[in-house]
Structures are given as C-alpha cells and as structure tokens.
PDB file of C-alpha atoms in Angstrom:
ATOM      1  CA  PHE A   1      15.084  24.100 -39.404  1.00 88.00           C
ATOM      2  CA  LEU A   2      12.601  22.215 -37.253  1.00 91.00           C
ATOM      3  CA  THR A   3       9.107  23.482 -36.470  1.00 95.00           C
ATOM      4  CA  GLN A   4       6.390  22.421 -34.056  1.00 96.00           C
ATOM      5  CA  GLU A   5       4.196  21.360 -36.965  1.00 96.00           C
ATOM      6  CA  MET A   6       6.931  19.135 -38.381  1.00 97.00           C
ATOM      7  CA  CYS A   7       7.473  17.484 -35.008  1.00 97.00           C
ATOM      8  CA  ASN A   8       3.741  16.934 -34.550  1.00 97.00           C
ATOM      9  CA  TYR A   9       3.499  15.379 -37.998  1.00 97.00           C
ATOM     10  CA  VAL A  10       6.490  13.069 -37.507  1.00 97.00           C
ATOM     11  CA  VAL A  11       5.160  11.767 -34.196  1.00 97.00           C
ATOM     12  CA  SER A  12       1.643  11.366 -35.591  1.00 97.00           C
ATOM     13  CA  GLN A  13       3.086   9.151 -38.328  1.00 97.00           C
ATOM     14  CA  ASN A  14       5.367   7.180 -36.031  1.00 97.00           C
ATOM     15  CA  PRO A  15       4.929   7.559 -32.248  1.00 97.00           C
ATOM     16  CA  LEU A  16       8.272   5.862 -31.617  1.00 96.00           C
ATOM     17  CA  LEU A  17      10.014   8.931 -33.047  1.00 97.00           C
ATOM     18  CA  ILE A  18       9.080  10.997 -30.010  1.00 97.00           C
ATOM     19  CA  GLN A  19      12.422   9.902 -28.593  1.00 95.00           C
ATOM     20  CA  ASN A  20      14.126  11.917 -31.354  1.00 95.00           C
ATOM     21  CA  ILE A  21      12.110  15.095 -30.906  1.00 96.00           C
ATOM     22  CA  PRO A  22      13.927  17.934 -29.142  1.00 96.00           C
ATOM     23  CA  LYS A  23      12.412  18.550 -25.725  1.00 95.00           C
ATOM     24  CA  GLU A  24      11.316  22.090 -26.561  1.00 96.00           C
ATOM     25  CA  PHE A  25       8.959  20.698 -29.234  1.00 97.00           C
ATOM     26  CA  ILE A  26       7.341  18.021 -27.091  1.00 97.00           C
ATOM     27  CA  THR A  27       3.813  18.893 -25.962  1.00 97.00           C
ATOM     28  CA  GLN A  28       1.292  17.299 -23.642  1.00 97.00           C
ATOM     29  CA  GLU A  29      -0.937  16.478 -26.601  1.00 97.00           C
ATOM     30  CA  MET A  30       1.946  14.766 -28.374  1.00 97.00           C
ATOM     31  CA  CYS A  31       2.733  12.698 -25.275  1.00 97.00           C
ATOM     32  CA  ASN A  32      -0.917  11.747 -24.817  1.00 97.00           C
ATOM     33  CA  PHE A  33      -1.083  10.642 -28.445  1.00 97.00           C
ATOM     34  CA  VAL A  34       2.054   8.511 -28.115  1.00 97.00           C
ATOM     35  CA  VAL A  35       0.917   6.770 -24.927  1.00 96.00           C
ATOM     36  CA  TYR A  36      -2.571   6.084 -26.272  1.00 96.00           C
ATOM     37  CA  GLN A  37      -1.154   4.705 -29.522  1.00 95.00           C
ATOM     38  CA  MET A  38       1.626   2.626 -28.001  1.00 95.00           C
ATOM     39  CA  PRO A  39       1.464   2.296 -24.199  1.00 94.00           C
ATOM     40  CA  ILE A  40       4.937   0.776 -23.984  1.00 93.00           C
ATOM     41  CA  LEU A  41       6.400   4.088 -25.155  1.00 94.00           C
ATOM     42  CA  ILE A  42       5.634   5.696 -21.802  1.00 93.00           C
ATOM     43  CA  LYS A  43       9.344   5.085 -21.161  1.00 90.00           C
ATOM     44  CA  ASN A  44      10.089   7.677 -23.838  1.00 92.00           C
ATOM     45  CA  ILE A  45       7.855  10.397 -22.400  1.00 95.00           C
ATOM     46  CA  PRO A  46       9.538  13.178 -20.429  1.00 94.00           C
ATOM     47  CA  GLU A  47       8.552  12.958 -16.774  1.00 92.00           C
ATOM     48  CA  GLU A  48       6.853  16.351 -16.660  1.00 94.00           C
ATOM     49  CA  PHE A  49       4.271  15.152 -19.219  1.00 96.00           C
ATOM     50  CA  ILE A  50       3.330  11.931 -17.418  1.00 94.00           C
ATOM     51  CA  ASN A  51       0.158  11.882 -15.342  1.00 92.00           C
ATOM     52  CA  ASN A  52      -2.087   9.462 -13.449  1.00 90.00           C
ATOM     53  CA  GLN A  53      -4.455   9.038 -16.384  1.00 92.00           C
ATOM     54  CA  MET A  54      -1.619   7.835 -18.603  1.00 94.00           C
ATOM     55  CA  TYR A  55      -0.507   5.267 -16.065  1.00 93.00           C
ATOM     56  CA  GLU A  56      -4.034   4.078 -15.522  1.00 92.00           C
ATOM     57  CA  TYR A  57      -4.510   3.712 -19.271  1.00 94.00           C
ATOM     58  CA  ILE A  58      -1.277   1.800 -19.840  1.00 94.00           C
ATOM     59  CA  ILE A  59      -1.825  -0.734 -17.082  1.00 92.00           C
ATOM     60  CA  LEU A  60      -5.366  -1.369 -18.227  1.00 92.00           C
ATOM     61  CA  GLN A  61      -4.013  -1.994 -21.732  1.00 93.00           C
ATOM     62  CA  GLU A  62      -0.789  -3.770 -20.802  1.00 94.00           C
ATOM     63  CA  PRO A  63      -0.711  -4.907 -17.152  1.00 95.00           C
ATOM     64  CA  ALA A  64       2.966  -5.906 -17.395  1.00 93.00           C
ATOM     65  CA  LEU A  65       3.820  -2.210 -17.778  1.00 92.00           C
ATOM     66  CA  MET A  66       3.097  -1.760 -14.064  1.00 91.00           C
ATOM     67  CA  LYS A  67       6.847  -2.217 -13.596  1.00 85.00           C
ATOM     68  CA  ASP A  68       7.450   1.001 -15.545  1.00 83.00           C
ATOM     69  CA  ILE A  69       5.244   3.138 -13.332  1.00 88.00           C
ATOM     70  CA  LYS A  70       7.092   5.636 -11.210  1.00 85.00           C
ATOM     71  CA  GLU A  71       6.722   5.004  -7.493  1.00 85.00           C
ATOM     72  CA  GLU A  72       4.876   8.217  -6.722  1.00 85.00           C
ATOM     73  CA  PHE A  73       2.097   7.202  -9.124  1.00 88.00           C
ATOM     74  CA  VAL A  74       1.460   3.744  -7.647  1.00 90.00           C
ATOM     75  CA  THR A  75      -1.713   3.986  -5.583  1.00 91.00           C
ATOM     76  CA  GLN A  76      -4.197   1.613  -4.045  1.00 92.00           C
ATOM     77  CA  GLU A  77      -6.689   2.668  -6.709  1.00 92.00           C
ATOM     78  CA  LEU A  78      -4.245   1.785  -9.490  1.00 92.00           C
ATOM     79  CA  CYS A  79      -3.498  -1.612  -7.931  1.00 93.00           C
ATOM     80  CA  ASN A  80      -7.233  -2.270  -7.497  1.00 93.00           C
ATOM     81  CA  LYS A  81      -7.941  -1.464 -11.150  1.00 92.00           C
ATOM     82  CA  LEU A  82      -5.208  -3.840 -12.238  1.00 94.00           C
ATOM     83  CA  LEU A  83      -6.614  -6.610 -10.039  1.00 95.00           C
ATOM     84  CA  GLU A  84     -10.180  -5.944 -11.189  1.00 94.00           C
ATOM     85  CA  LEU A  85      -9.044  -6.875 -14.695  1.00 94.00           C
ATOM     86  CA  ASP A  86      -7.668 -10.198 -13.486  1.00 94.00           C
ATOM     87  CA  LEU A  87      -6.431 -11.357 -10.082  1.00 94.00           C
ATOM     88  CA  LYS A  88      -3.459 -12.966 -11.817  1.00 94.00           C
ATOM     89  CA  ASN A  89      -2.223  -9.435 -12.493  1.00 95.00           C
ATOM     90  CA  ILE A  90      -0.961  -9.494  -8.925  1.00 95.00           C
ATOM     91  CA  ILE A  91       2.298 -10.752 -10.458  1.00 94.00           C
ATOM     92  CA  TYR A  92       2.875  -7.272 -11.886  1.00 94.00           C
ATOM     93  CA  ILE A  93       2.473  -5.444  -8.596  1.00 93.00           C
ATOM     94  CA  PRO A  94       5.769  -4.972  -6.741  1.00 90.00           C
ATOM     95  CA  LYS A  95       5.819  -6.818  -3.400  1.00 90.00           C
ATOM     96  CA  LYS A  96       6.008  -3.643  -1.349  1.00 90.00           C
ATOM     97  CA  TYR A  97       2.706  -2.490  -2.887  1.00 93.00           C
ATOM     98  CA  ILE A  98       1.082  -5.864  -2.396  1.00 93.00           C
ATOM     99  CA  LYS A  99       1.827  -5.475   1.321  1.00 90.00           C
ATOM    100  CA  GLU A 100       0.654  -1.873   1.336  1.00 91.00           C
ATOM    101  CA  PHE A 101      -2.381  -1.887  -0.955  1.00 93.00           C
ATOM    102  CA  VAL A 102      -3.683  -5.431  -1.539  1.00 93.00           C
ATOM    103  CA  SER A 103      -5.989  -7.071   1.011  1.00 91.00           C
ATOM    104  CA  ILE A 104      -5.400 -10.564   2.385  1.00 90.00           C
ATOM    105  CA  ASP A 105      -8.709 -11.640   0.829  1.00 91.00           C
ATOM    106  CA  VAL A 106      -7.553 -10.585  -2.626  1.00 94.00           C
ATOM    107  CA  CYS A 107      -4.266 -12.462  -2.128  1.00 94.00           C
ATOM    108  CA  ILE A 108      -6.145 -15.574  -0.992  1.00 92.00           C
ATOM    109  CA  ASN A 109      -8.511 -15.407  -3.976  1.00 93.00           C
ATOM    110  CA  ALA A 110      -5.550 -15.011  -6.333  1.00 94.00           C
ATOM    111  CA  VAL A 111      -3.847 -18.080  -4.818  1.00 91.00           C
ATOM    112  CA  ILE A 112      -7.047 -20.111  -5.088  1.00 90.00           C
ATOM    113  CA  MET A 113      -7.253 -19.149  -8.761  1.00 91.00           C
ATOM    114  CA  ASP A 114      -3.587 -19.979  -9.420  1.00 89.00           C
ATOM    115  CA  LEU A 115      -1.622 -21.769  -6.725  1.00 86.00           C
ATOM    116  CA  GLU A 116       1.717 -20.613  -8.170  1.00 86.00           C
ATOM    117  CA  LEU A 117       0.852 -17.048  -7.177  1.00 90.00           C
ATOM    118  CA  ILE A 118       1.640 -17.926  -3.583  1.00 87.00           C
ATOM    119  CA  ASN A 119       5.303 -17.724  -4.584  1.00 84.00           C
ATOM    120  CA  ILE A 120       5.106 -14.040  -5.492  1.00 88.00           C
ATOM    121  CA  LEU A 121       3.378 -12.889  -2.319  1.00 90.00           C
ATOM    122  CA  PRO A 122       5.477 -11.072   0.264  1.00 89.00           C
ATOM    123  CA  LYS A 123       6.399 -13.517   3.021  1.00 81.00           C
ATOM    124  CA  GLU A 124       4.848 -11.165   5.612  1.00 84.00           C
ATOM    125  CA  ILE A 125       1.418 -11.939   4.184  1.00 86.00           C
ATOM    126  CA  ILE A 126       1.800 -15.698   4.525  1.00 81.00           C
ATOM    127  CA  THR A 127       0.662 -16.107   8.116  1.00 81.00           C
ATOM    128  CA  GLN A 128      -1.289 -18.647  10.088  1.00 77.00           C
ATOM    129  CA  GLN A 129      -4.421 -16.569   9.461  1.00 83.00           C
ATOM    130  CA  PHE A 130      -3.667 -16.529   5.720  1.00 85.00           C
ATOM    131  CA  PHE A 131      -3.398 -20.330   5.506  1.00 81.00           C
ATOM    132  CA  HIS A 132      -6.346 -20.899   7.786  1.00 81.00           C
ATOM    133  CA  ARG A 133      -8.591 -18.701   5.622  1.00 86.00           C
ATOM    134  CA  LEU A 134      -7.178 -20.257   2.468  1.00 84.00           C
ATOM    135  CA  ILE A 135      -8.013 -23.736   3.756  1.00 79.00           C
ATOM    136  CA  GLU A 136     -11.491 -22.682   4.905  1.00 82.00           C
ATOM    137  CA  ILE A 137     -12.271 -21.580   1.368  1.00 85.00           C
ATOM    138  CA  ASP A 138     -10.652 -24.575  -0.354  1.00 83.00           C
ATOM    139  CA  PRO A 139      -9.665 -27.493   1.930  1.00 77.00           C
ATOM    140  CA  THR A 140      -8.178 -29.420  -1.005  1.00 80.00           C
ATOM    141  CA  ILE A 141      -5.568 -26.755  -1.589  1.00 78.00           C
ATOM    142  CA  VAL A 142      -3.375 -28.183   1.168  1.00 73.00           C
ATOM    143  CA  ASN A 143      -2.636 -31.272  -0.886  1.00 77.00           C
ATOM    144  CA  ARG A 144      -1.748 -29.219  -3.955  1.00 79.00           C
ATOM    145  CA  ILE A 145       0.719 -26.825  -2.340  1.00 75.00           C
ATOM    146  CA  SER A 146       4.328 -27.431  -3.318  1.00 73.00           C
ATOM    147  CA  ASP A 147       6.778 -28.897  -0.797  1.00 72.00           C
ATOM    148  CA  ASP A 148       8.776 -25.673  -0.541  1.00 71.00           C
ATOM    149  CA  ILE A 149       5.637 -23.844   0.592  1.00 70.00           C
ATOM    150  CA  LYS A 150       4.678 -26.675   2.962  1.00 67.00           C
ATOM    151  CA  ILE A 151       7.963 -26.247   4.833  1.00 66.00           C
ATOM    152  CA  TYR A 152       7.743 -22.444   4.858  1.00 65.00           C
ATOM    153  CA  ASP A 153       7.695 -21.098   8.414  1.00 63.00           C
ATOM    154  CA  LEU A 154       4.585 -19.072   9.021  1.00 63.00           C
ATOM    155  CA  LYS A 155       5.464 -15.535  10.028  1.00 63.00           C
ATOM    156  CA  ASP A 156       3.337 -15.408  13.158  1.00 61.00           C
ATOM    157  CA  THR A 157       4.014 -18.895  14.630  1.00 65.00           C
ATOM    158  CA  GLU A 158       6.913 -21.246  15.207  1.00 68.00           C
ATOM    159  CA  TYR A 159       5.288 -23.778  12.872  1.00 66.00           C
ATOM    160  CA  SER A 160       5.729 -24.503   9.226  1.00 68.00           C
ATOM    161  CA  PHE A 161       2.635 -24.601   7.085  1.00 69.00           C
ATOM    162  CA  LEU A 162       2.841 -28.408   7.006  1.00 69.00           C
ATOM    163  CA  GLU A 163       3.078 -28.634  10.805  1.00 71.00           C
ATOM    164  CA  TYR A 164       0.177 -26.228  11.119  1.00 66.00           C
ATOM    165  CA  ALA A 165      -1.930 -28.244   8.672  1.00 67.00           C
ATOM    166  CA  LEU A 166      -1.130 -31.502  10.483  1.00 69.00           C
ATOM    167  CA  MET A 167      -1.927 -30.005  13.897  1.00 67.00           C
ATOM    168  CA  TYR A 168      -5.330 -29.039  12.686  1.00 61.00           C
ATOM    169  CA  GLU A 169      -5.831 -32.243  10.676  1.00 60.00           C
ATOM    170  CA  LEU A 170      -6.064 -30.267   7.479  1.00 53.00           C
ATOM    171  CA  LEU A 171      -3.834 -32.542   5.451  1.00 50.00           C
ATOM    172  CA  ASP A 172      -4.828 -35.889   3.994  1.00 48.00           C
ATOM    173  CA  MET A 173      -2.029 -38.302   4.806  1.00 45.00           C
TER     174      MET A 173
END
C-alpha cells in the first residue's frame, strides 16, 4: 500500500508524477517543490494548495504562464511585476486586466518599444489622448503604424487615428 514517504519520494524524483498522487497524500511542501522545479506544472496542483507566492514565482520564471493564473489571484502587483521584467510581457496579461491594472503610460511605452503591441491593447485604451501622448514621445511613430490602426476610430472622438493625425499635422504626407 501507498505511504506518505513513498509519495514524497516519487514526486521528488519526478515532479510530473504529482498528477498521479492520491489527493490525501498531497502536501503543501510537495506542491511548493513541484511548482519551484517545474512552474508549468501549476496546472496539476490542487487549488487549495495554490497561493500568491506560487503565482508570482511562475510568472517571473515563465511570463506566458500568466494565462494559467486563476482570476482571483490576478492583481495589480502581479501585473506590475510581470511588466517590470519586460514591457513586452503585456501580451500575457488578459485585456480586462490591462484595462484595470495597467496605466496608459505603461501601454504607451510598450507600444513605443514594439509597435505590434498596439494590436493587443483593449480598444478602450486607444483614445485621442493615447495617440497624442504617443506622438509627443515619438513623432515618427505615426508613419510606422499599420493601415488597420490608422483607420481605427478613436474611442473618444468621431475621428480615425489617421484623420486625427492629419488634423494636427502629425503625419508626413
């Protein structure tokens, strides 16, 4: 028959095997070990053993795992830590949390670093103020924005980005 010691040993040798351990033998220490050895295995950890520290650890190790974080654990602090690693990590933050937790300035800086990131931002963020601040920081960005973004209607005006840029003579024609 199975013992706690046997289960501990099996998992210590191969963390992936936690998925085969009966629930009554799973401990917090075992779960911590598994997550710190192989962050992707957080999917195999019973919910009652998951905590904020685990989620923080896994996203700092593997930012793409942000998608596996349960909603109640997503916080502004967690999003900030992910973005402190690299602003391009904004791609891993679900749009609803970008709107809720990420400042316009951070979004603008991410877009300046990688223009393609504008496509992952929630449309509510892309306002006249957003483009105006973006252009103030980098006036050349207007000429590098894709056509589909240029025709995007700004949320807070009746103008498209292109019309807005032309009105304010921001675009080299």
